[in-house]
XYZ file of C-alpha atoms in Angstrom:
634
model
C 149.796 64.084 95.112
C 150.780 60.393 94.985
C 148.233 57.608 94.438
C 149.025 56.000 97.980
C 148.215 59.428 99.648
C 145.030 59.809 97.745
C 143.907 56.429 98.888
C 144.688 57.174 102.468
C 142.779 60.479 102.476
C 139.789 58.678 100.859
C 139.769 55.997 103.458
C 140.210 58.486 106.336
C 137.079 60.581 104.932
C 135.008 57.329 104.622
C 135.793 56.184 108.129
C 135.128 59.791 109.581
C 131.806 60.000 107.799
C 130.761 56.532 108.884
C 131.780 57.220 112.544
C 129.813 60.588 112.407
C 126.763 58.897 110.896
C 126.629 56.169 113.526
C 127.278 58.735 116.382
C 124.363 60.989 115.217
C 122.068 57.752 114.788
C 123.119 56.448 118.360
C 122.355 59.932 119.851
C 118.926 60.143 118.040
C 118.089 56.691 119.409
C 119.079 57.567 123.092
C 117.085 60.753 122.961
C 114.121 59.040 121.722
C 114.459 56.220 124.310
C 115.070 58.684 127.116
C 112.689 61.475 126.290
C 109.808 62.162 128.461
C 107.452 59.249 128.009
C 104.554 59.423 125.481
C 101.085 59.913 127.151
C 99.488 56.659 128.107
C 97.599 55.138 125.023
C 94.711 52.752 124.906
C 95.428 48.911 124.368
C 95.801 48.074 120.787
C 94.390 45.244 118.608
C 96.552 45.022 115.524
C 95.512 43.059 112.357
C 98.074 42.240 109.671
C 96.032 41.279 106.608
C 96.263 40.824 102.923
C 92.860 39.359 101.912
C 90.817 40.597 104.979
C 90.634 37.156 106.775
C 92.716 38.451 109.646
C 90.948 41.826 109.721
C 87.622 39.961 109.822
C 88.818 37.881 112.785
C 90.156 40.992 114.568
C 86.737 42.907 114.301
C 85.078 39.989 115.639
C 87.590 39.988 118.664
C 87.182 43.669 119.082
C 83.376 43.418 119.430
C 83.833 40.782 121.992
C 86.362 42.887 123.924
C 84.114 45.840 123.969
C 81.112 43.915 125.139
C 83.194 42.959 128.034
C 84.113 46.433 128.836
C 87.652 46.065 127.662
C 88.529 49.209 125.634
C 90.889 48.374 122.859
C 91.669 50.287 119.630
C 91.355 48.241 116.425
C 94.560 49.278 114.506
C 95.850 48.898 111.007
C 99.599 48.895 111.398
C 100.050 50.577 107.965
C 98.430 53.653 109.566
C 100.346 53.288 112.848
C 103.406 55.174 113.728
C 105.876 52.566 114.930
C 107.837 54.928 117.216
C 104.656 54.887 119.481
C 105.269 51.324 120.084
C 107.662 51.742 122.956
C 104.833 53.405 124.933
C 102.339 50.784 124.504
C 101.571 48.468 127.522
C 99.052 45.983 126.033
C 99.054 44.636 122.560
C 97.088 41.973 120.774
C 97.891 40.737 117.279
C 96.081 38.792 114.467
C 98.876 38.157 112.052
C 98.557 36.662 108.678
C 101.534 34.933 106.949
C 101.842 35.856 103.296
C 104.421 34.686 100.724
C 107.664 33.136 101.891
C 106.693 33.053 105.445
C 106.566 36.964 105.502
C 103.913 39.274 106.884
C 101.440 40.890 104.350
C 103.063 43.794 102.192
C 100.687 46.278 103.758
C 102.394 45.914 107.027
C 105.783 45.725 105.741
C 107.029 49.058 107.178
C 105.614 48.107 110.717
C 107.185 44.636 110.538
C 110.664 45.909 109.455
C 110.598 48.483 112.249
C 109.934 45.838 114.889
C 112.493 43.357 113.358
C 115.218 46.179 113.191
C 114.365 47.168 116.848
C 114.794 43.605 118.056
C 118.005 43.147 116.339
C 119.660 46.447 117.240
C 121.604 46.261 120.399
C 121.288 49.915 121.087
C 117.572 49.476 121.622
C 118.153 46.973 124.300
C 116.052 43.997 125.764
C 113.950 46.217 128.054
C 112.453 48.539 125.535
C 109.008 46.850 125.831
C 109.481 45.549 129.518
C 106.266 47.314 130.483
C 104.240 45.703 127.707
C 102.300 42.467 127.472
C 101.073 40.775 124.325
C 99.203 38.011 122.746
C 99.361 36.860 119.118
C 96.995 34.648 116.869
C 98.516 33.470 113.695
C 96.738 32.821 110.434
C 98.317 30.660 107.891
C 98.040 27.655 105.649
C 99.746 24.357 106.906
C 100.077 23.292 103.307
C 103.018 25.727 103.058
C 105.033 23.563 105.335
C 107.889 25.219 107.279
C 106.495 28.730 106.598
C 103.276 27.934 108.298
C 102.500 31.050 110.544
C 106.143 31.995 110.285
C 105.162 35.742 110.476
C 103.259 35.251 113.810
C 106.162 33.414 115.257
C 108.649 36.220 114.101
C 106.421 38.880 115.768
C 106.490 36.863 118.974
C 110.181 36.497 118.715
C 110.794 40.092 118.204
C 108.455 41.284 120.838
C 110.075 38.959 123.508
C 113.513 40.251 122.400
C 112.391 43.761 123.253
C 111.296 42.534 126.824
C 107.540 42.205 126.258
C 105.870 39.458 128.200
C 103.253 37.114 126.765
C 99.606 37.092 128.004
C 99.151 33.763 126.225
C 101.467 31.577 124.000
C 101.115 32.113 120.617
C 98.028 30.473 118.924
C 98.312 29.213 115.324
C 95.173 28.941 113.113
C 95.222 27.052 109.823
C 92.785 28.260 107.048
C 92.789 24.765 105.415
C 91.819 22.886 108.488
C 88.193 23.761 108.360
C 88.163 25.000 112.077
C 89.817 28.488 111.853
C 86.901 30.189 113.453
C 86.459 27.598 116.200
C 90.211 27.791 117.159
C 90.107 31.708 116.991
C 86.964 31.988 119.077
C 88.398 29.797 121.690
C 91.564 31.738 121.866
C 89.561 35.062 121.984
C 87.467 33.904 124.753
C 90.560 32.935 126.775
C 92.166 36.344 126.033
C 88.982 38.009 127.442
C 89.031 35.955 130.557
C 92.680 36.397 131.195
C 92.275 40.176 130.747
C 89.423 40.218 133.152
C 91.529 38.360 135.684
C 89.075 35.247 135.621
C 91.930 32.804 134.658
C 95.778 33.061 134.334
C 97.609 33.086 131.060
C 98.115 29.349 130.631
C 99.026 27.110 127.716
C 97.085 27.686 124.444
C 97.677 24.617 122.464
C 96.327 25.400 119.077
C 93.776 27.530 120.598
C 92.362 24.744 122.837
C 92.909 23.402 126.242
C 91.069 20.976 128.420
C 88.998 23.726 130.024
C 87.773 24.896 126.686
C 86.979 21.371 125.369
C 84.788 20.905 128.485
C 83.037 24.105 127.691
C 82.287 23.173 124.135
C 81.089 19.581 125.244
C 78.678 21.449 127.684
C 77.499 23.801 124.696
C 76.908 20.727 122.526
C 74.864 18.942 125.230
C 72.732 22.158 125.404
C 71.755 21.743 121.824
C 74.475 23.115 119.534
C 74.801 21.390 116.159
C 78.653 21.461 115.303
C 77.901 19.863 111.880
C 75.613 22.674 110.714
C 77.688 25.425 109.026
C 76.803 28.561 107.218
C 79.834 29.746 105.095
C 80.134 33.063 103.481
C 83.866 33.286 103.285
C 87.027 31.813 104.823
C 86.134 33.592 108.137
C 82.674 32.053 108.374
C 81.313 29.602 110.930
C 83.085 26.327 111.106
C 82.409 22.848 112.651
C 83.392 22.278 116.178
C 86.883 20.870 116.654
C 85.415 18.248 118.999
C 83.366 16.745 116.332
C 84.489 13.114 115.963
C 84.621 13.126 112.179
C 86.686 16.180 111.870
C 90.487 15.698 111.138
C 93.142 18.495 111.231
C 94.258 20.092 107.810
C 91.255 18.801 105.814
C 89.223 15.693 105.448
C 87.080 13.552 107.754
C 87.681 9.931 108.713
C 86.995 7.391 106.117
C 87.459 3.750 105.985
C 90.409 2.382 108.029
C 91.014 5.955 109.352
C 91.959 7.432 105.975
C 90.784 10.981 105.881
C 88.364 12.278 103.328
C 89.084 15.381 101.412
C 85.818 17.083 101.786
C 85.323 18.561 105.195
C 81.938 19.944 106.294
C 83.105 23.489 105.739
C 84.229 22.740 102.231
C 81.173 20.782 101.443
C 78.829 23.637 102.639
C 80.707 26.376 100.837
C 80.865 24.481 97.478
C 77.165 23.333 97.601
C 76.284 27.003 98.089
C 78.119 27.708 94.858
C 76.147 25.173 93.062
C 78.507 22.209 93.232
C 77.142 18.605 93.548
C 79.754 16.755 95.591
C 80.512 13.188 94.514
C 81.904 10.858 96.954
C 84.698 12.212 99.077
C 86.867 14.200 96.661
C 84.954 14.870 93.307
C 82.418 17.317 92.049
C 80.211 18.297 89.274
C 78.389 21.547 88.280
C 76.121 22.869 85.568
C 77.928 25.646 83.558
C 76.144 28.678 82.793
C 76.918 28.195 79.160
C 75.142 24.735 79.245
C 72.150 26.601 80.521
C 72.584 29.204 77.777
C 72.574 26.667 74.916
C 69.718 24.672 76.350
C 67.940 27.926 75.733
C 69.274 28.437 72.300
C 71.213 31.523 73.435
C 74.698 30.592 72.466
C 77.481 28.367 73.606
C 80.889 28.967 75.219
C 84.150 29.693 73.599
C 84.921 25.963 73.220
C 81.859 25.733 71.046
C 83.213 28.442 68.815
C 86.879 27.248 68.995
C 86.417 23.456 68.986
C 82.901 22.665 68.105
C 81.673 21.209 71.352
C 78.005 21.289 72.041
C 77.726 23.391 75.147
C 74.391 21.948 76.217
C 75.888 18.377 76.117
C 79.075 19.337 78.121
C 79.596 18.098 81.663
C 81.862 20.159 83.980
C 83.469 18.018 86.537
C 86.538 17.117 88.475
C 87.986 13.962 90.293
C 89.932 16.152 92.675
C 88.705 19.121 94.555
C 92.185 19.762 95.834
C 94.905 22.086 94.133
C 98.523 22.877 94.587
C 98.055 26.759 94.128
C 95.909 29.573 95.711
C 95.533 31.824 92.686
C 94.588 35.368 93.222
C 91.871 35.120 90.500
C 90.575 31.767 91.797
C 86.732 32.042 90.853
C 86.137 29.374 93.548
C 87.292 31.858 96.323
C 89.666 29.309 97.775
C 86.927 27.162 99.282
C 88.519 23.938 97.936
C 91.341 22.058 99.802
C 94.812 22.401 98.761
C 97.875 19.931 98.899
C 101.164 18.857 97.284
C 100.158 14.978 97.105
C 97.314 12.755 97.330
C 96.778 11.902 100.965
C 93.018 11.152 101.058
C 90.721 8.353 100.809
C 90.274 7.472 97.087
C 87.015 6.767 95.296
C 86.663 4.253 92.491
C 86.723 5.891 89.075
C 83.784 3.948 87.701
C 81.537 5.212 90.711
C 82.808 8.803 90.148
C 81.784 8.758 86.389
C 78.450 7.202 87.042
C 77.633 9.557 89.860
C 78.907 12.677 87.795
C 76.611 11.663 84.804
C 73.764 11.020 87.291
C 74.012 14.399 89.082
C 74.506 16.121 85.685
C 71.282 14.658 84.314
C 69.467 15.629 87.393
C 70.599 19.318 87.028
C 69.609 19.215 83.282
C 66.174 17.851 84.110
C 65.666 20.756 86.539
C 65.950 23.050 83.559
C 62.683 21.765 82.192
C 60.128 24.459 82.122
C 62.604 27.184 82.315
C 61.639 29.919 79.867
C 63.326 29.463 76.391
C 64.508 25.896 77.098
C 64.020 23.879 74.005
C 62.955 20.263 74.290
C 65.290 19.001 71.608
C 68.400 20.464 73.418
C 66.884 19.234 76.792
C 66.861 15.596 75.426
C 70.169 16.046 74.068
C 71.530 17.462 77.204
C 70.621 14.224 79.096
C 73.237 12.382 77.101
C 76.592 14.450 77.715
C 79.057 14.052 74.868
C 81.870 16.211 76.466
C 83.457 16.421 79.846
C 85.450 19.459 80.934
C 87.694 18.329 83.646
C 88.481 21.746 84.905
C 85.776 22.487 87.334
C 87.935 23.128 90.415
C 91.096 21.801 91.863
C 93.731 19.768 90.064
C 92.160 16.765 88.195
C 95.434 15.251 87.351
C 96.340 14.769 91.051
C 93.720 11.812 91.145
C 95.823 8.769 91.212
C 93.192 6.852 88.799
C 92.947 9.689 86.261
C 93.622 7.358 83.446
C 91.022 4.900 84.444
C 88.615 7.715 84.710
C 89.397 9.045 81.202
C 89.184 5.560 79.901
C 85.701 5.270 81.271
C 84.524 8.573 79.873
C 85.943 7.522 76.357
C 84.260 4.208 76.668
C 80.933 6.106 76.709
C 82.013 8.265 73.761
C 82.402 11.400 76.001
C 85.350 13.651 74.926
C 87.804 14.907 77.509
C 89.081 18.403 77.981
C 91.562 18.251 80.972
C 93.150 21.338 82.582
C 96.252 21.076 84.743
C 97.810 23.733 86.664
C 101.491 22.959 85.652
C 102.815 21.670 88.987
C 102.765 17.949 88.242
C 104.942 17.162 85.238
C 105.343 13.456 86.214
C 101.479 13.086 86.053
C 101.373 14.747 82.669
C 104.026 12.347 81.355
C 102.084 9.237 82.449
C 98.519 10.667 81.115
C 96.880 8.583 78.508
C 95.617 10.281 75.159
C 92.761 12.624 75.858
C 90.893 14.748 73.394
C 92.570 18.047 74.402
C 95.045 18.826 77.264
C 95.359 22.192 78.728
C 98.151 23.721 80.798
C 97.474 26.901 82.739
C 100.118 29.496 82.083
C 98.992 32.226 84.484
C 102.356 34.134 84.348
C 105.498 34.240 82.280
C 108.171 34.896 84.879
C 109.058 33.357 88.122
C 108.157 36.285 90.248
C 104.857 37.037 88.616
C 103.884 33.369 88.803
C 104.564 33.265 92.355
C 102.528 36.503 93.006
C 99.545 35.293 90.893
C 99.385 31.486 91.723
C 100.690 31.588 95.127
C 101.790 27.896 94.799
C 102.569 25.526 97.569
C 105.715 23.926 95.995
C 109.112 25.587 96.807
C 110.329 24.546 93.205
C 107.139 25.755 91.517
C 108.996 27.421 88.604
C 110.842 24.271 87.844
C 107.625 22.142 87.909
C 105.957 24.819 85.907
C 108.685 24.575 83.207
C 108.779 20.852 83.157
C 105.005 20.675 82.712
C 105.328 22.832 79.707
C 108.155 20.750 78.255
C 106.031 17.558 78.981
C 103.516 18.711 76.236
C 106.067 18.230 73.440
C 105.778 14.424 73.893
C 102.039 14.507 73.582
C 100.769 13.597 70.095
C 97.175 14.782 70.793
C 95.889 18.324 70.983
C 97.774 20.538 73.594
C 96.863 24.118 74.802
C 98.458 26.952 76.734
C 95.618 28.698 78.604
C 96.608 32.268 79.493
C 94.402 34.293 81.926
C 95.190 37.977 81.455
C 95.002 40.109 84.598
C 95.671 43.848 84.155
C 98.476 45.115 86.294
C 99.666 41.540 87.010
C 100.664 39.662 83.975
C 99.293 41.484 80.765
C 102.543 43.275 79.948
C 104.960 40.249 79.470
C 104.749 39.654 75.847
C 108.485 38.893 75.439
C 108.416 36.434 78.259
C 105.215 34.713 77.029
C 106.753 34.384 73.649
C 109.816 32.455 75.090
C 107.570 30.004 76.938
C 105.907 29.091 73.522
C 109.141 27.294 72.663
C 109.090 25.220 75.767
C 106.141 23.247 75.072
C 105.241 24.053 71.439
C 101.441 23.672 72.063
C 99.002 23.327 69.221
C 96.867 26.214 70.596
C 97.178 29.246 72.941
C 93.919 30.492 74.545
C 94.146 33.904 75.791
C 91.188 34.991 78.040
C 90.600 37.989 80.193
C 90.289 37.350 83.824
C 86.678 36.951 85.044
C 85.768 39.349 87.977
C 84.099 37.306 90.683
C 83.197 40.112 93.044
C 84.894 41.251 96.141
C 86.018 38.408 98.388
C 88.189 37.862 101.488
C 90.679 35.907 99.307
C 91.358 38.202 96.360
C 92.278 41.853 95.949
C 91.292 42.001 92.314
C 88.754 44.632 91.196
C 87.285 45.625 87.757
C 90.395 47.602 87.135
C 92.138 44.298 86.585
C 89.707 43.002 84.034
C 90.882 43.768 80.431
C 88.669 44.596 77.624
C 88.124 42.269 74.613
C 90.109 44.909 72.657
C 93.037 44.452 75.144
C 92.956 40.651 74.636
C 92.919 40.993 70.987
C 95.894 43.372 71.005
C 97.928 41.108 73.218
C 97.005 38.101 71.179
C 98.098 39.721 67.832
C 101.339 40.879 69.499
C 102.061 37.508 70.766
C 101.297 35.791 67.349
C 103.578 38.496 65.643
C 106.469 37.532 68.101
C 106.135 33.768 67.078
C 107.301 34.771 63.413
C 104.433 32.944 61.713
C 104.438 29.665 63.889
C 101.180 30.903 65.431
C 98.380 33.078 64.056
C 95.101 34.460 65.587
C 92.508 31.820 64.501
C 89.290 32.430 66.454
C 87.500 34.682 69.001
C 84.563 34.518 71.162
C 83.964 38.116 72.161
C 81.317 37.501 74.824
C 84.012 35.436 76.814
C 86.644 37.983 76.096
C 88.778 35.092 74.591
C 91.022 34.662 71.603
C 92.568 31.534 70.156
C 95.955 31.321 68.628
C 96.735 28.049 66.429
C 99.772 26.614 64.848
C 99.720 27.438 61.166
C 101.588 24.377 59.879
C 99.028 21.991 61.405
C 95.636 23.750 61.422
C 95.717 26.191 58.562
C 95.185 24.290 55.191
C 94.838 26.184 51.909
C 93.921 29.318 53.955
C 91.300 27.631 55.959
C 91.420 26.955 59.727
C 90.745 23.461 60.965
C 90.594 24.029 64.722
C 87.227 22.192 65.284
C 87.246 18.494 66.455
C 85.812 15.588 64.691
C 84.642 13.893 67.833
C 83.362 10.531 66.147
C 86.709 10.196 64.539
C 88.479 10.833 67.888
C 86.582 7.996 69.613
C 87.410 5.667 66.647
C 91.059 6.520 67.037
C 90.854 5.733 70.779
C 89.085 2.497 70.280
C 91.663 1.281 67.639
C 94.400 1.227 70.267
C 96.660 2.553 67.625
C 99.047 5.781 67.991
C 97.326 8.869 66.575
C 98.024 12.600 66.393
C 95.959 15.789 66.664
C 95.730 16.194 62.703
C 93.907 12.879 62.601
C 90.812 14.252 64.139
C 90.576 17.868 63.172
C 87.729 19.472 61.364
C 87.006 22.680 59.447
C 86.288 25.941 61.473
C 83.068 27.533 60.487
C 83.541 31.077 59.061
C 81.528 32.672 61.826
C 84.068 31.535 64.330
C 87.043 32.728 62.565
C 89.034 35.786 63.949
C 87.701 38.921 62.521
C 84.211 37.668 61.473
C 81.248 39.956 62.106
C 79.624 37.341 64.428
C 82.574 37.741 66.905
C 82.421 33.895 67.408
C 78.598 33.905 68.235
C 76.854 30.890 66.373
C 74.255 32.502 63.987
C 72.068 29.371 64.556
C 71.641 30.736 68.018
C 69.659 33.676 69.319
C 71.534 36.421 70.673
C 70.206 37.585 74.069
C 71.123 40.520 75.993
C 69.959 41.126 79.342
C 68.529 44.472 80.189
C 70.432 45.922 83.116
C 68.602 48.798 84.882
C 70.383 50.745 87.689
C 69.671 53.535 90.158
C 66.336 55.385 89.648
C 65.584 53.468 86.367
C 65.378 50.299 88.444
C 62.455 51.683 90.479
C 60.217 52.537 87.420
C 57.538 50.148 86.436
């Protein structure tokens, strides 16, 4: 048989099989569409949710519907058979937008079915002609063009299949501080439309003149829109009619410039123990500060670098961040943004207020059992400032002036950046120690973990690491290990070490902050200290002697790698800092480098020591935890 004939037979077979496949698929589709109709079903309220925000909102609407004798089935689309969609007559959706403008992964099958049906000419534009729907979108305007893209896609697909809108799509913004207000107004309108009290008119951002008048009447009857009680992102929010509230974060400041801290953000952060400074800064008393005031041990920075935890002030000049990390221990209650667009406070006022608020919190520790008077007196004069409280400190336009003011007072600076502003790193003046958060080692995992706002996040991340090479002072990669997310990428992390060549690599297990509406992490994602040690040893081995494991702090589940050519002298580690020498160098105005202000690491802090990084001059305290029946015994 000739080659040409074989080719013809192969092509004939391929076309025959393709024709048969499409014939059978078309026949199956016609049978499904023309089969006897499915029995009527109750109206559905779907929620497409990843962090439970949309689910919480849908549950609230469901209760409102039932209380108005409107029977709806609250439905998780992942548990719903999409084929039944063509028998539905009334649908409500609360749709979250996840990464890249797509619906949450849990509803992927349902979303794909709807998309495929809308784009399949064989289904036709009358498949849902007997169905009405309304959609509320839950998204973040900080993501730009993909804001509520999933909700808009659902509306487009349903219309393509012939469904009619009860109300135009309503788009809620989780960053605006008024999500609940917008949703409640939309839900009230849905109820009134379904009961026939009003027609399905325009729903611009969940509000129209009718509802604004209703809210004004409510306020006249004694409502206090400024009083909020936040438990999570789906909690109560200030009224949109409040004259000080601006969309997308911030309230009106001088000359109309909006402030970063909205009432909802302020309330939430204050509940977590933050003291808000001015319009965009904050300070909080760290638990390790409290611990060392009582002589119960310091944090890992005490073990690694010799800071005095009871004299450390944790603060930030910018509560805003450009990421929405899955392990954020602030539960995403801080604002987000890609650039500074808020009113800006004076750096001197920020430093003065931060120290004042810090001193007040230290004074409140007086009389607490175990607090030592000597430590209390020392704590009133902070010597260290951890610019890592929340948000992205380097976003603050006057960060250099703020650092200068801290150094003028002989307060050392430990600044953490989330590796999205390489230009800001480049212009940063010398600080005591500069950290870059390295939350993942690959583009896909970084996107999944940090959920960055920038489209070019990976390039920004790499450029931020490269910017460390030009810094003469101490630089650190900070790795947060999350089991099942980023704890298996040893080779990829090793390659990142070459980009920035940091002096140190801190490797810490993720801290579990409880179940929240903004994170799916559980205790299963928290590595043991042994896991962190194994990872650290493997990463050091990959460096071929450039780095070695230098210190550990078992209590914090944290390990430190250090460069051997700089910080290991005659077999001894010099990871600690001579703070007095650092301030002398800063005051001199002359160039200096990290080796100029290093100090010897004590033996108890060295990796492998019996103390596990716990200072023997402190008293180890272990809280007795009693559970179940034991907790009921006297």
